[in-house]
Amino acid sequence: MRCTIWLTILSVWCLTGTSFALEVVRFAPLPMEDRETVMKQFRPMTDYLQQHLGISIEYVYADSYANILEKFRNGDIDLAYLGPLPYVELRGSHPQAEPLVHFKEASGQTTYTCGLAVFADSTFPLKNLKDKKLALTQPLSTCGYLSANGLLRQHGSSLESNYYRYLGKHDAVALAIVQGLFDAGGLKTAIGKKYAHLGLTIIDETDPLPSFALVGNKATLKPELLNQIRHALIAIDPEGKHRTMLADWGDNIRYGTVPSDDTNYDVIRELLGEVTIPDEGNF
Amino acid sequence: MGKQLKHLVARYGLIAVMLSLSIGLGLFLFINMQKKQTSHFSEHQHTLDTAYRASLQMYHLAIENFYSSTINRNDILQLLETAVTSQGPQQDLARGRLYRKLFPAYQALKTEIPLQLQFYLSDGTSFLRFHKPDRYGDPLLEFQESVRLANAEKRHVHGFETGKVRSGFRYVFPLIYQDRYLGSAAVSVTAKGIRDALAKLDPNREYTFLVNRDLTEPYIFPEQQWLYSPADIHPDYLLEDANAILPDSPPPLSAGATAINRQLRKNQQVQAALKQGRPLTTHATVDGSSHIVSMLPIMDIKGLTAGYLISYAQDPVSAAFFTEFVIYLTTMLFVLAVMTILMLRIRRWTVALSSEKHNLQAMNNALAEGVYVTDSKGSIERINPAACKALGFSEQDLLGKTAHDLFHCHSDNAFLPKDDCPFFTAISQGQPYQGEEIFRHRSGSILTVELASRPIWVSGKLIGSVTAFHDITARKATEERLKQSEEISRKLSTAVEQSPTAIIITDLDGIIEYANPQFLQMTGYGEEEVLGNGARLLNSGYMPNGFYKELWRTISAGRTWNGEMLNRRKDGDLYWELNAISPIRDRYNCITHYIATKTDISGRKRMEETLRENEEIQRTLMEGLPIPLVIIDAATRIIESVNPAAAQLIGSPEEEIVGNRCHSVLCPAQEDSCPILDLNQSVDSSEKFLIRHDGRQTPVLKTVRKITIKGREKLVECMMDIRDRLEAEESLRIANSQWKEATAKAEQLAEAADAANLAKSTFLASMSHEIRTPLNAILGYSQLLQKDSELHPNHREQIQTINRSGDHLLELINDILEVSRIEAGHVTLHPVPLDFRQLMADLASMFKLSCQQKDLRFDMALGQELPRYLNADRAKIRQVLINLLSNAVKFTDHGQISLRASGSTTDQLNWLIAVDIIDSGPGIDPGEQDKLFEAFEQTSSGRSSGLGSGLGLSISRAYAEQLGGELLLEKSAAGSGSQFRFTFSAQQCAGDELQLTPSGNRCQIDSIAPQFLPIKALVVEDDPNSRNMLCETLAEIGFSVEAVASGEEALRQVSKWEPDLVLMDVQMAGMDGYQATRHLRSLPNRKQMKIIIVTAGGLASCDLSKQTIEAGADDYIAKPFKTTELYTKLKSLCGFDYLYSPVTITQKSAGEIPLNPEAVQNLHESLLAALKQAVDDGDMIHFSELLDEVGASDGALRDYLSTLADRYEYEKLLNLLSQA
């Protein structure tokens, strides 16, 4: 009897031998902050997915948003953590990009805002701002040109009336302002607030935008796996049994998730409208 | 004991000394190598330590400078004071300004040194991290000793320390402004910094930096944990960012260094050193490459081993030490080995020489021959004792004397001068000499000696000779006597050897000492086989007991024994011999040997035996022969002898017959006309009559032959009683005549039967074709017309009636053809797994309703032993049971119908299932029971009912027999019902083999999917109705269709139009469909074209399939066919897809479907009746087809009925249909 059981197990193992090789999923986090911070934020989440889904997750790191989108389109990335604008750009050229879940903000909302930040001792008024130096993240960053220009326009100004330059990451924008290299800058409000102890002040912020999302590549991953990833993340209960586990997760992703849908991004599409975002700064 | 020890020392002493010497020298060389290596390791360790300290010193100076010139400035300290003394936004602003102020200097230094800068408050709380600006406010006092010391003692503190983010060398400076202690600033150099500095100092080494697990793991930020991984070399240490993910991490270790680490994990010395925090330099070899590894413990501020700096480098020096050691050791061992071998060899030679000398001396003294050595002048120098003894002199008498002078004389005892003595002349000239010489004994007696002398030469100079001699005087006398004796022996021996009589001489025990050639020839033995063996070698074992005792008694007594005995040759043959054995006596008259002379008398003995045997055989033959035999003297014609069989046939005793004339008994009618004696025939073989003693004549077959015995002619008569044979021949003749008559009659009947059968087959085939062809058109057109959505409802019902009638007709034809196939043996079994209990339950559900309608009771009983799942031909079993149950219901008006099933098996695999169908109907008249199962036969009640074709039971019985069982009418009597028993054999199987066909969506084919179009189809059909119907059927779904009426036209059209598909009728005038197909297949480039044979013949499917393949067609379809069947075949053959009308059956519970009762009533009466009949008959396939017609007018009703059927809710179905 025991022999039979072992033989059966052996046969099944032989027949399904390949299934023991874990499926590899290539994940790219958006390089919003320095690499170490980004890795620290996402590592617990990818560990959780690996454990629950029996997959192996490899990190694909790129410093440019455009680079990530290009790799995604080429099938070199299976899963990415993207902000709304990068997603809308990606979806426009790659319909197989599928938003799986939105990450909730600390407020519990599935929206976030982008803000304009200055150093605490700055005295210039925002109205009709002119000839100031502004730090931006990346052309494809939601909180970059798109939001900063929108906010300035609300105050009778625009980026083109000022000097702006892309610095890449949100924390780089924050620190550049603290260091006095720029007068102001556009960044995600939540990140900006992390530098309040260095005198960084948010002086204006946008209306709520759809929060960051985990985007799957239908061209490279099976629909079943995408669904499994979505369900694994939705099943997380931030107020209940997963509270302790989430404490180690990055502050961008530790407040739970809700299912995502492409229609959520219509607001970004409207905001984008006919605006053409320059690829480089103007000074 | 002492002797043994001496022997051991002599034998193995030298080897032991040499081995000890080898080990000693080897140890010396090894220790020498170890010393060199230790010195080399020490140098390496020292180098690492120095480089490490130099790197630290370099950073120390740079950081001291940074502190004094950049941090410890009034403006910075003032800013810090503002920050630490304010709260809230003010503090944030001040902290921001501090960051802004110092950042450029920090950035500039960071490009040179990978460092971290952090400010602490006086309570040890982190105030500002330049390397991690978003983290602040965490307490560090307890964890970082350097900060605690700086705060407590207000002094510079520096040393290695683990951190919450990274480990490194921390330089902590107290910050005091205007006597106010503000806190401290710490600058840390990361492990990468140390490593980079070391790499610059010695680029040939690879470095890694390990941190102590116990001093690191508990303190680092939780989110940093992933960055640390266990070190390969020792589990107590961790490696920071082993994969170099972070930009300021050291590069990952090379594969070689990683392999060294794994190797050193097993090295006890390394493990112990790392555990104890000791420095160590060791050696490792990876992939044949030699490496030196130095481990330097790093102490933290508390003096604990906080980490290890490990360097790896190629190490040709250690390898060279080892190579040198191996070369020296090998050379030393080789030299010692050669010396040992040489010394052993010399010692062996010395011992051998000494031994040889001793042996020679002993041999000389022990020699029986006399030996003496002379010098060149002939004087005796040495002489052995044997020579002295032979000559009668003492050694002293002879030494210095000349042999020639003292004892050598010549044959005539004359003295010869030395120069004339040939012996002396030869040895004086240095020549060897050999011969017989005469020596004189001291007593004066003359000795004849045989001597041999050889000269002794040393370095080409004759120094003397050695002479050996022995006394042969006695031998010479003996030789003379022997010569005379041999002459006599030779003569005697020649006589014995040449003797024709076998002679052997044995000793007193009978052991053969001599055997002459004649004896060897007679017995077949070789000389070597008989000499030394006893004479009993020839014993045959057949001589009586006491025979040999008597023989021995005679010869032992000194007498001669004469007699015959049976002996055995070597090859096993027995032979008789005549023996004369005499003793041989010596001169003392004592018997020393026996001599035996033997003569082979086997030939004579054999002749005597043969004569005796022949007489015996003749006598036995005569008496024992079952054939009557009579011997008559030819001259006198007197009976000389009769055997018992002849006496019995004649009926008289032998003595009464012998002595009579032959004609009085044997052939009285042929007196004077004896075929042998009177008519000179050599043999007479004829039937005759003999006269028995009572005067009756007996017919016999007699054979007579003339023979000559001892010069007299005799007649030998053999007889055989032939009365029985004559009687049997008569019976056979009569039987033959009767058989010929019967055969002739049987042949006539067989011819008649063949003719009738041929006529029937021809009729059936013809009928099949003639009916099917028009029927095909009827069914085809009616199906096409039903698709017309604009058809008037009345016309639709009329067309549906036509279609159903056609179907009914088709079933009837199929029944008739099935009988025809059964008779021709064309029906085959298709066993599939089936749920037998489910099958019986379905049948019960079906027939329960029919019974209720006729107020009949229905019961079913299934034996417990019955297996659920069987492997058998489900369709045939079902058809037989439905037929029997239908008959039972049909002919029973009151009472009940029972269905009972039971099973039996011997091996639990093969089952014989028996199903009894018992009714309480009118029963079957005994006169009709015989014809019950014959085709086209109906009982009187069957005929009166007007139902059925009379084929059902005939087909059922044929099926039962095919299923390995039988169908029997168990019992039946008029008025008391009937019991039929149907048995079949089946195999038990696993239920999971069952393939249940789920009911699916019903779709109506609209057209071929556009991407597959155009598809060109050619219809070849001589019947215009069928042709047109087929064209329309194909065109309906999108085919481009053309049609021709013959095979010849088809060939032309295919060449011209190149269709993708050909539908080929079989029976056509001229070239038939199969011929046309073969021609089409031989056309060039038409291999891809699909050809379907369309036939109306009633052939079995296997025959059709065979003919189709042989002709080269791809598939066939039998007329009449359903449109969907044709469409399905075309799809699978041509590989295209259809577009379907989405007619999906909603799988709701039947109870949930709202049904308008009028919906059923709206169905046409004939359709309703057909549906009801199908349910009654359990023919759910036909029911399913009828549902298509229902769906044409009411889709919801079709779905509802279909769902009921799928769920086996036949009762509800029938109730519904009956209500309407």
GROMACS .gro file of N, CA and C in nm, chain B residues 1066-1164:
model
  297
 1349VAL      N    1  -2.344   0.683  -5.701
 1349VAL     CA    2  -2.277   0.558  -5.738
 1349VAL      C    3  -2.340   0.498  -5.863
 1350GLN      N    4  -2.470   0.470  -5.855
 1350GLN     CA    5  -2.534   0.401  -5.967
 1350GLN      C    6  -2.571   0.502  -6.075
 1351MET      N    7  -2.495   0.501  -6.185
 1351MET     CA    8  -2.524   0.592  -6.297
 1351MET      C    9  -2.505   0.513  -6.425
 1352ALA      N   10  -2.575   0.556  -6.529
 1352ALA     CA   11  -2.556   0.491  -6.659
 1352ALA      C   12  -2.412   0.519  -6.704
 1353GLY      N   13  -2.353   0.424  -6.772
 1353GLY     CA   14  -2.214   0.442  -6.816
 1353GLY      C   15  -2.118   0.419  -6.700
 1354MET      N   16  -2.028   0.514  -6.687
 1354MET     CA   17  -1.927   0.502  -6.580
 1354MET      C   18  -1.993   0.519  -6.443
 1355ASP      N   19  -1.976   0.422  -6.352
 1355ASP     CA   20  -2.040   0.439  -6.221
 1355ASP      C   21  -1.954   0.529  -6.131
 1356GLY      N   22  -2.010   0.559  -6.014
 1356GLY     CA   23  -1.946   0.658  -5.925
 1356GLY      C   24  -1.806   0.618  -5.884
 1357TYR      N   25  -1.783   0.489  -5.853
 1357TYR     CA   26  -1.651   0.444  -5.808
 1357TYR      C   27  -1.548   0.458  -5.920
 1358GLN      N   28  -1.592   0.420  -6.045
 1358GLN     CA   29  -1.498   0.433  -6.159
 1358GLN      C   30  -1.463   0.580  -6.180
 1359ALA      N   31  -1.569   0.663  -6.176
 1359ALA     CA   32  -1.545   0.807  -6.198
 1359ALA      C   33  -1.449   0.863  -6.094
 1360THR      N   34  -1.464   0.816  -5.968
 1360THR     CA   35  -1.376   0.864  -5.861
 1360THR      C   36  -1.231   0.825  -5.889
 1361ARG      N   37  -1.211   0.700  -5.933
 1361ARG     CA   38  -1.074   0.654  -5.963
 1361ARG      C   39  -1.012   0.741  -6.072
 1362HIS      N   40  -1.093   0.773  -6.179
 1362HIS     CA   41  -1.041   0.857  -6.287
 1362HIS      C   42  -1.006   0.997  -6.234
 1363LEU      N   43  -1.094   1.050  -6.148
 1363LEU     CA   44  -1.069   1.185  -6.095
 1363LEU      C   45  -0.940   1.188  -6.014
 1364ARG      N   46  -0.919   1.082  -5.938
 1364ARG     CA   47  -0.799   1.078  -5.853
 1364ARG      C   48  -0.672   1.068  -5.936
 1365SER      N   49  -0.685   1.014  -6.060
 1365SER     CA   50  -0.565   1.002  -6.144
 1365SER      C   51  -0.535   1.132  -6.220
 1366LEU      N   52  -0.627   1.230  -6.211
 1366LEU     CA   53  -0.601   1.358  -6.280
 1366LEU      C   54  -0.487   1.432  -6.208
 1367PRO      N   55  -0.403   1.504  -6.282
 1367PRO     CA   56  -0.292   1.575  -6.218
 1367PRO      C   57  -0.344   1.692  -6.133
 1368ASN      N   58  -0.279   1.720  -6.025
 1368ASN     CA   59  -0.307   1.836  -5.937
 1368ASN      C   60  -0.447   1.835  -5.876
 1369ARG      N   61  -0.511   1.720  -5.868
 1369ARG     CA   62  -0.644   1.719  -5.807
 1369ARG      C   63  -0.644   1.634  -5.679
 1370LYS      N   64  -0.527   1.621  -5.619
 1370LYS     CA   65  -0.518   1.536  -5.498
 1370LYS      C   66  -0.588   1.601  -5.380
 1371GLN      N   67  -0.593   1.736  -5.377
 1371GLN     CA   68  -0.653   1.806  -5.262
 1371GLN      C   69  -0.804   1.808  -5.268
 1372MET      N   70  -0.860   1.778  -5.389
 1372MET     CA   71  -1.005   1.786  -5.407
 1372MET      C   72  -1.073   1.677  -5.321
 1373LYS      N   73  -1.180   1.714  -5.249
 1373LYS     CA   74  -1.250   1.619  -5.163
 1373LYS      C   75  -1.361   1.553  -5.244
 1374ILE      N   76  -1.378   1.421  -5.227
 1374ILE     CA   77  -1.484   1.350  -5.299
 1374ILE      C   78  -1.567   1.273  -5.198
 1375ILE      N   79  -1.699   1.294  -5.202
 1375ILE     CA   80  -1.790   1.219  -5.114
 1375ILE      C   81  -1.877   1.130  -5.201
 1376ILE      N   82  -1.880   1.001  -5.168
 1376ILE     CA   83  -1.968   0.908  -5.239
 1376ILE      C   84  -2.108   0.923  -5.179
 1377VAL      N   85  -2.207   0.940  -5.270
 1377VAL     CA   86  -2.347   0.949  -5.224
 1377VAL      C   87  -2.416   0.825  -5.277
 1378THR      N   88  -2.458   0.735  -5.188
 1378THR     CA   89  -2.510   0.608  -5.237
 1378THR      C   90  -2.646   0.578  -5.179
 1379ALA      N   91  -2.726   0.508  -5.262
 1379ALA     CA   92  -2.856   0.465  -5.213
 1379ALA      C   93  -2.857   0.314  -5.191
 1380GLY      N   94  -2.741   0.248  -5.213
 1380GLY     CA   95  -2.733   0.103  -5.195
 1380GLY      C   96  -2.751   0.066  -5.049
 1381GLY      N   97  -2.800  -0.055  -5.027
 1381GLY     CA   98  -2.825  -0.099  -4.889
 1381GLY      C   99  -2.707  -0.171  -4.828
 1382LEU      N  100  -2.586  -0.137  -4.869
 1382LEU     CA  101  -2.468  -0.208  -4.818
 1382LEU      C  102  -2.445  -0.173  -4.671
 1383ALA      N  103  -2.381  -0.266  -4.601
 1383ALA     CA  104  -2.341  -0.238  -4.462
 1383ALA      C  105  -2.234  -0.130  -4.462
 1384SER      N  106  -2.226  -0.057  -4.351
 1384SER     CA  107  -2.134   0.058  -4.347
 1384SER      C  108  -1.990   0.016  -4.367
 1385CYS      N  109  -1.954  -0.105  -4.318
 1385CYS     CA  110  -1.814  -0.146  -4.333
 1385CYS      C  111  -1.780  -0.171  -4.480
 1386ASP      N  112  -1.879  -0.227  -4.554
 1386ASP     CA  113  -1.854  -0.250  -4.697
 1386ASP      C  114  -1.843  -0.118  -4.771
 1387LEU      N  115  -1.933  -0.025  -4.734
 1387LEU     CA  116  -1.931   0.106  -4.800
 1387LEU      C  117  -1.798   0.175  -4.776
 1388SER      N  118  -1.755   0.168  -4.651
 1388SER     CA  119  -1.630   0.233  -4.614
 1388SER      C  120  -1.514   0.174  -4.693
 1389LYS      N  121  -1.516   0.041  -4.709
 1389LYS     CA  122  -1.408  -0.026  -4.782
 1389LYS      C  123  -1.407   0.017  -4.928
 1390GLN      N  124  -1.528   0.017  -4.989
 1390GLN     CA  125  -1.535   0.055  -5.130
 1390GLN      C  126  -1.493   0.201  -5.149
 1391THR      N  127  -1.532   0.285  -5.053
 1391THR     CA  128  -1.498   0.427  -5.062
 1391THR      C  129  -1.346   0.445  -5.062
 1392ILE      N  130  -1.282   0.376  -4.971
 1392ILE     CA  131  -1.135   0.390  -4.960
 1392ILE      C  132  -1.068   0.334  -5.085
 1393GLU      N  133  -1.119   0.219  -5.131
 1393GLU     CA  134  -1.057   0.157  -5.249
 1393GLU      C  135  -1.068   0.246  -5.372
 1394ALA      N  136  -1.182   0.318  -5.383
 1394ALA     CA  137  -1.201   0.404  -5.500
 1394ALA      C  138  -1.119   0.533  -5.489
 1395GLY      N  139  -1.076   0.568  -5.369
 1395GLY     CA  140  -0.997   0.691  -5.351
 1395GLY      C  141  -1.081   0.809  -5.304
 1396ALA      N  142  -1.209   0.784  -5.267
 1396ALA     CA  143  -1.292   0.893  -5.216
 1396ALA      C  144  -1.258   0.919  -5.070
 1397ASP      N  145  -1.300   1.038  -5.020
 1397ASP     CA  146  -1.264   1.074  -4.883
 1397ASP      C  147  -1.367   1.027  -4.782
 1398ASP      N  148  -1.495   1.016  -4.824
 1398ASP     CA  149  -1.599   0.976  -4.729
 1398ASP      C  150  -1.722   0.934  -4.809
 1399TYR      N  151  -1.825   0.889  -4.741
 1399TYR     CA  152  -1.949   0.852  -4.810
 1399TYR      C  153  -2.066   0.896  -4.725
 1400ILE      N  154  -2.182   0.905  -4.790
 1400ILE     CA  155  -2.305   0.933  -4.715
 1400ILE      C  156  -2.415   0.851  -4.782
 1401ALA      N  157  -2.500   0.788  -4.700
 1401ALA     CA  158  -2.601   0.700  -4.756
 1401ALA      C  159  -2.733   0.774  -4.770
 1402LYS      N  160  -2.796   0.758  -4.885
 1402LYS     CA  161  -2.927   0.818  -4.908
 1402LYS      C  162  -3.034   0.734  -4.841
 1403PRO      N  163  -3.139   0.787  -4.791
 1403PRO     CA  164  -3.160   0.931  -4.774
 1403PRO      C  165  -3.087   0.978  -4.648
 1404PHE      N  166  -3.041   1.101  -4.652
 1404PHE     CA  167  -2.969   1.152  -4.535
 1404PHE      C  168  -3.037   1.279  -4.487
 1405LYS      N  169  -3.010   1.312  -4.362
 1405LYS     CA  170  -3.062   1.438  -4.309
 1405LYS      C  171  -2.965   1.550  -4.345
 1406THR      N  172  -3.020   1.667  -4.369
 1406THR     CA  173  -2.937   1.780  -4.412
 1406THR      C  174  -2.824   1.806  -4.313
 1407THR      N  175  -2.860   1.798  -4.183
 1407THR     CA  176  -2.756   1.828  -4.082
 1407THR      C  177  -2.642   1.726  -4.089
 1408GLU      N  178  -2.682   1.601  -4.123
 1408GLU     CA  179  -2.578   1.496  -4.133
 1408GLU      C  180  -2.480   1.530  -4.245
 1409LEU      N  181  -2.536   1.575  -4.358
 1409LEU     CA  182  -2.450   1.612  -4.472
 1409LEU      C  183  -2.362   1.731  -4.434
 1410TYR      N  184  -2.425   1.832  -4.369
 1410TYR     CA  185  -2.350   1.953  -4.334
 1410TYR      C  186  -2.234   1.919  -4.239
 1411THR      N  187  -2.263   1.831  -4.143
 1411THR     CA  188  -2.159   1.794  -4.046
 1411THR      C  189  -2.042   1.726  -4.115
 1412LYS      N  190  -2.076   1.636  -4.209
 1412LYS     CA  191  -1.971   1.565  -4.282
 1412LYS      C  192  -1.885   1.663  -4.361
 1413LEU      N  193  -1.952   1.758  -4.430
 1413LEU     CA  194  -1.880   1.854  -4.515
 1413LEU      C  195  -1.785   1.938  -4.429
 1414LYS      N  196  -1.833   1.976  -4.311
 1414LYS     CA  197  -1.750   2.061  -4.224
 1414LYS      C  198  -1.622   1.988  -4.181
 1415SER      N  199  -1.641   1.862  -4.137
 1415SER     CA  200  -1.523   1.790  -4.087
 1415SER      C  201  -1.428   1.756  -4.202
 1416LEU      N  202  -1.485   1.737  -4.323
 1416LEU     CA  203  -1.401   1.697  -4.437
 1416LEU      C  204  -1.325   1.817  -4.493
 1417CYS      N  205  -1.394   1.931  -4.509
 1417CYS     CA  206  -1.333   2.047  -4.576
 1417CYS      C  207  -1.268   2.143  -4.475
 1418GLY      N  208  -1.298   2.127  -4.347
 1418GLY     CA  209  -1.229   2.207  -4.246
 1418GLY      C  210  -1.274   2.352  -4.238
 1419PHE      N  211  -1.399   2.381  -4.275
 1419PHE     CA  212  -1.446   2.520  -4.259
 1419PHE      C  213  -1.538   2.529  -4.138
 1420ASP      N  214  -1.583   2.649  -4.105
 1420ASP     CA  215  -1.675   2.669  -3.993
 1420ASP      C  216  -1.807   2.725  -4.045
 1421TYR      N  217  -1.912   2.703  -3.967
 1421TYR     CA  218  -2.043   2.758  -4.004
 1421TYR      C  219  -2.076   2.878  -3.919
 1422LEU      N  220  -2.166   2.958  -3.970
 1422LEU     CA  221  -2.232   3.058  -3.885
 1422LEU      C  222  -2.364   2.997  -3.842
 1423TYR      N  223  -2.398   3.008  -3.714
 1423TYR     CA  224  -2.518   2.944  -3.662
 1423TYR      C  225  -2.619   3.050  -3.618
 1424SER      N  226  -2.745   3.011  -3.627
 1424SER     CA  227  -2.847   3.096  -3.564
 1424SER      C  228  -2.843   3.063  -3.416
 1425PRO      N  229  -2.832   3.160  -3.332
 1425PRO     CA  230  -2.817   3.133  -3.189
 1425PRO      C  231  -2.947   3.085  -3.126
 1426VAL      N  232  -2.983   2.960  -3.143
 1426VAL     CA  233  -3.102   2.905  -3.080
 1426VAL      C  234  -3.055   2.829  -2.956
 1427THR      N  235  -3.044   2.897  -2.846
 1427THR     CA  236  -2.987   2.836  -2.726
 1427THR      C  237  -3.098   2.790  -2.633
 1428ILE      N  238  -3.084   2.669  -2.587
 1428ILE     CA  239  -3.182   2.620  -2.490
 1428ILE      C  240  -3.143   2.668  -2.353
 1429THR      N  241  -3.233   2.733  -2.290
 1429THR     CA  242  -3.204   2.781  -2.156
 1429THR      C  243  -3.221   2.665  -2.059
 1430GLN      N  244  -3.114   2.635  -1.986
 1430GLN     CA  245  -3.118   2.518  -1.897
 1430GLN      C  246  -3.183   2.555  -1.764
 1431LYS      N  247  -3.305   2.591  -1.771
 1431LYS     CA  248  -3.374   2.616  -1.646
 1431LYS      C  249  -3.438   2.487  -1.599
 1432SER      N  250  -3.474   2.488  -1.473
 1432SER     CA  251  -3.550   2.375  -1.423
 1432SER      C  252  -3.683   2.371  -1.498
 1433ALA      N  253  -3.722   2.250  -1.531
 1433ALA     CA  254  -3.845   2.239  -1.608
 1433ALA      C  255  -3.963   2.302  -1.535
 1434GLY      N  256  -3.955   2.292  -1.405
 1434GLY     CA  257  -4.064   2.348  -1.326
 1434GLY      C  258  -4.066   2.498  -1.329
 1435GLU      N  259  -3.950   2.561  -1.357
 1435GLU     CA  260  -3.943   2.706  -1.353
 1435GLU      C  261  -3.988   2.771  -1.483
 1436ILE      N  262  -3.999   2.688  -1.588
 1436ILE     CA  263  -4.032   2.748  -1.719
 1436ILE      C  264  -4.182   2.771  -1.726
 1437PRO      N  265  -4.218   2.893  -1.743
 1437PRO     CA  266  -4.362   2.916  -1.756
 1437PRO      C  267  -4.410   2.859  -1.888
 1438LEU      N  268  -4.512   2.783  -1.884
 1438LEU     CA  269  -4.559   2.720  -2.008
 1438LEU      C  270  -4.707   2.752  -2.028
 1439ASN      N  271  -4.731   2.793  -2.147
 1439ASN     CA  272  -4.870   2.817  -2.186
 1439ASN      C  273  -4.927   2.685  -2.237
 1440PRO      N  274  -5.030   2.628  -2.169
 1440PRO     CA  275  -5.084   2.496  -2.210
 1440PRO      C  276  -5.128   2.496  -2.355
 1441GLU      N  277  -5.169   2.614  -2.404
 1441GLU     CA  278  -5.215   2.617  -2.544
 1441GLU      C  279  -5.102   2.590  -2.641
 1442ALA      N  280  -4.982   2.613  -2.593
 1442ALA     CA  281  -4.868   2.595  -2.683
 1442ALA      C  282  -4.864   2.452  -2.736
 1443VAL      N  283  -4.891   2.354  -2.649
 1443VAL     CA  284  -4.889   2.215  -2.693
 1443VAL      C  285  -5.008   2.189  -2.784
 1444GLN      N  286  -5.121   2.248  -2.746
 1444GLN     CA  287  -5.242   2.224  -2.827
 1444GLN      C  288  -5.230   2.280  -2.966
 1445ASN      N  289  -5.140   2.381  -2.979
 1445ASN     CA  290  -5.124   2.442  -3.111
 1445ASN      C  291  -5.046   2.354  -3.208
 1446LEU      N  292  -4.982   2.253  -3.152
 1446LEU     CA  293  -4.905   2.165  -3.242
 1446LEU      C  294  -4.999   2.087  -3.332
 1447HIS      N  295  -4.947   2.056  -3.450
 1447HIS     CA  296  -5.032   1.979  -3.542
 1447HIS      C  297  -5.054   1.840  -3.485
   0.00000   0.00000   0.00000
